[in-house]
Short mmCIF file of C-alpha atoms in Angstrom, two decimals:
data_model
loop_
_atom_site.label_atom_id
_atom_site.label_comp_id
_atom_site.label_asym_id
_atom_site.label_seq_id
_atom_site.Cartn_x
_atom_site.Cartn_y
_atom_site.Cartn_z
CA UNK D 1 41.69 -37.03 -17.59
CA UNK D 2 43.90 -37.13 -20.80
CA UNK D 3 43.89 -33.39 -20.79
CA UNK D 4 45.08 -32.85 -17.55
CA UNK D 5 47.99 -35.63 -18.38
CA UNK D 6 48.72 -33.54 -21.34
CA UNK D 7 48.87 -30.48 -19.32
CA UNK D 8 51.44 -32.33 -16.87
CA UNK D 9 53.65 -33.30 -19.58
CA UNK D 10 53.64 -29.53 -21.67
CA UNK D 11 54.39 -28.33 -18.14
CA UNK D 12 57.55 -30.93 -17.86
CA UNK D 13 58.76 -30.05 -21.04
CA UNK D 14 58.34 -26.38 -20.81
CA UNK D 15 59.05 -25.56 -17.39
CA UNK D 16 62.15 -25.12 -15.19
CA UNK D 17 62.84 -27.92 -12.18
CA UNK D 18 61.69 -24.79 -9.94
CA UNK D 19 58.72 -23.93 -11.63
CA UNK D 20 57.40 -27.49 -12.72
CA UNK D 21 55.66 -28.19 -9.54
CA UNK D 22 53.82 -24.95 -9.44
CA UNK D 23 52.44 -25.32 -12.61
CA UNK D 24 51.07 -29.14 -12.43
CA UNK D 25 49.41 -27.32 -9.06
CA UNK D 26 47.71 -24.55 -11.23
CA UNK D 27 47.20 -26.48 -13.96
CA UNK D 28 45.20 -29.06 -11.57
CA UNK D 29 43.65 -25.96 -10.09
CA UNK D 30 42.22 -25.28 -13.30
CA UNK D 31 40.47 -28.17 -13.47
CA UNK D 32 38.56 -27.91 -10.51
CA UNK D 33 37.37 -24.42 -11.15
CA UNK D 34 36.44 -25.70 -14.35
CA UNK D 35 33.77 -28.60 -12.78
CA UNK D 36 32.59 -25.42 -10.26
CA UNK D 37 32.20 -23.55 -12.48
CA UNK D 38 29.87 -25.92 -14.56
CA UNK D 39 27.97 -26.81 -11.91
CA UNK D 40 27.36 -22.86 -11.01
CA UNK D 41 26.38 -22.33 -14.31
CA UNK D 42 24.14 -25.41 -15.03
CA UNK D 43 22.27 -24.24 -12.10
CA UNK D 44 20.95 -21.00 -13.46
CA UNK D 45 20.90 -22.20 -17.14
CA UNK D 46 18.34 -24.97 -17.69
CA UNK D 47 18.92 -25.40 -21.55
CA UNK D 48 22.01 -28.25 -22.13
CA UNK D 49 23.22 -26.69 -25.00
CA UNK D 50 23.25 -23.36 -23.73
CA UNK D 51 25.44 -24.54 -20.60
CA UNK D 52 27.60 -26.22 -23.36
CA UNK D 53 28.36 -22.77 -25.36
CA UNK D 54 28.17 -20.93 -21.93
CA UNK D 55 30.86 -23.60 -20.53
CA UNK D 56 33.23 -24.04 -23.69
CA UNK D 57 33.10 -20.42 -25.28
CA UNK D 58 36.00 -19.19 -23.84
CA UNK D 59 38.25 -22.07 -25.16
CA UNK D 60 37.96 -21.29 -28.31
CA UNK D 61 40.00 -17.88 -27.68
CA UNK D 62 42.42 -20.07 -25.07
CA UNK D 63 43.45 -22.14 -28.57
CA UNK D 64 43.85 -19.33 -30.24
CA UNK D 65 46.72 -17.96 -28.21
CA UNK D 66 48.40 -21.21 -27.15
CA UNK D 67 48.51 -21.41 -30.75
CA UNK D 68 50.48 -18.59 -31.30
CA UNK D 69 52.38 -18.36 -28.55
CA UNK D 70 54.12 -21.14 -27.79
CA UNK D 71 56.97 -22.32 -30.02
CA UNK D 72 57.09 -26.34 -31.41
CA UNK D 73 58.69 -29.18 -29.43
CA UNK D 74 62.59 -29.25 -29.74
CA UNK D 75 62.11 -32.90 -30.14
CA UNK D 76 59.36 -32.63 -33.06
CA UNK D 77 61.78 -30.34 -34.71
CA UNK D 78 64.29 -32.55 -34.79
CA UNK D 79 62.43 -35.49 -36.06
CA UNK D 80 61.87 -33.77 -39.18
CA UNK D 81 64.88 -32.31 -39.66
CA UNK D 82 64.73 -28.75 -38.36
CA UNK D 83 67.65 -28.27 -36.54
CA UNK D 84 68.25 -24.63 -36.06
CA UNK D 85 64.60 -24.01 -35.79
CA UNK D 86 65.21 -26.64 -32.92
CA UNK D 87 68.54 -24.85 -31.60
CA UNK D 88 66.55 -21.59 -31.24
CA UNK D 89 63.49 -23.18 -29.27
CA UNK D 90 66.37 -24.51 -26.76
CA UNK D 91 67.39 -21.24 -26.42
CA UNK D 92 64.48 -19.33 -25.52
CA UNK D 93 63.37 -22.21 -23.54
CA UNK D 94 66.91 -21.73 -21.69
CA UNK D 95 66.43 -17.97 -21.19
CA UNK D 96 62.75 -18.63 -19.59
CA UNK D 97 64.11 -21.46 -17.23
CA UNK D 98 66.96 -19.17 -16.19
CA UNK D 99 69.54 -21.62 -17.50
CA UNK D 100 73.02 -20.54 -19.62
CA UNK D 101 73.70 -22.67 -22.83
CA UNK D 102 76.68 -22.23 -24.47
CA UNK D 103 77.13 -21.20 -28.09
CA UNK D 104 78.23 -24.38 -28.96
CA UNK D 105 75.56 -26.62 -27.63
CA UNK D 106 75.01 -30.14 -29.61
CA UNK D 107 71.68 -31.47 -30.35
CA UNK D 108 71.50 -35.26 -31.14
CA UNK D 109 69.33 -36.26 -33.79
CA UNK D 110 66.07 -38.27 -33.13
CA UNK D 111 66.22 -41.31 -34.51
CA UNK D 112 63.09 -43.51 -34.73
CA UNK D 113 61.19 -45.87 -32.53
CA UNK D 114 62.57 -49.32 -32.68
CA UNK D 115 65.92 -48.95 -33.89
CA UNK D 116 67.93 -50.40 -31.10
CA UNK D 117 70.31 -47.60 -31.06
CA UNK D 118 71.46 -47.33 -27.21
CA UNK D 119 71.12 -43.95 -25.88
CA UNK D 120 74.44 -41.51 -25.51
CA UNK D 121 76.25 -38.55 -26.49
CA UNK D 122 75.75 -37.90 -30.19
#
């Protein structure tokens, strides 16, 4: 369950208004054929913890290019102080959405939890 939550939220974060819905679908999709796919192949293999390496294999090479491939949180950038890194993440994020920022876009700084700031402009 937490997995597909996570899924839901990279998807929010990462994905244009247009494309967000699509994604939660296929992401959800994913899931399913994932439990088919388990039961197909604990059907022909009787050994547990072959159906466990059979099953999980593939995710190994899955982490591996998530890993490399997609860029740090804006927001986790800015908590520890990376703020161009941050600008440039907004930027391809902008050009993979479809969406135009200007050159002189702002980013607030995060502050912490619990400081009773109320939320604005910077």
């Amino acid at each position: 369950y937490h997995g597909r939550v996570r899924s839901s939220g990279i998807n929010a974060e990462y994905g244009g208004a247009g494309a967000r819905n699509l994604a939660n679908v296929v992401a959800q999709c994913g899931y399913g054929m994932g439990m088919a796919f388990l039961c197909f192949t604990a059907s022909y293999i009787t050994s547990w913890r072959a159906v466990v390496m059979a099953t999980s294999a593939h995710l190994f090479f899955v982490a591996i290019l998530v890993a490399c491939n997609i860029p740090e949180s804006p927001r986790f950038l800015m908590k520890n102080k990376k703020t161009e890194e941050a600008r440039q993440v907004l930027k391809i994020m902008s050009s993979w959405n479809k969406v135009d920022l200007p050159d002189d876009f702002e980013i607030c700084q995060v502050e912490e939890e619990g400081e009773g700031r109320e939320r604005g402009p910077c």
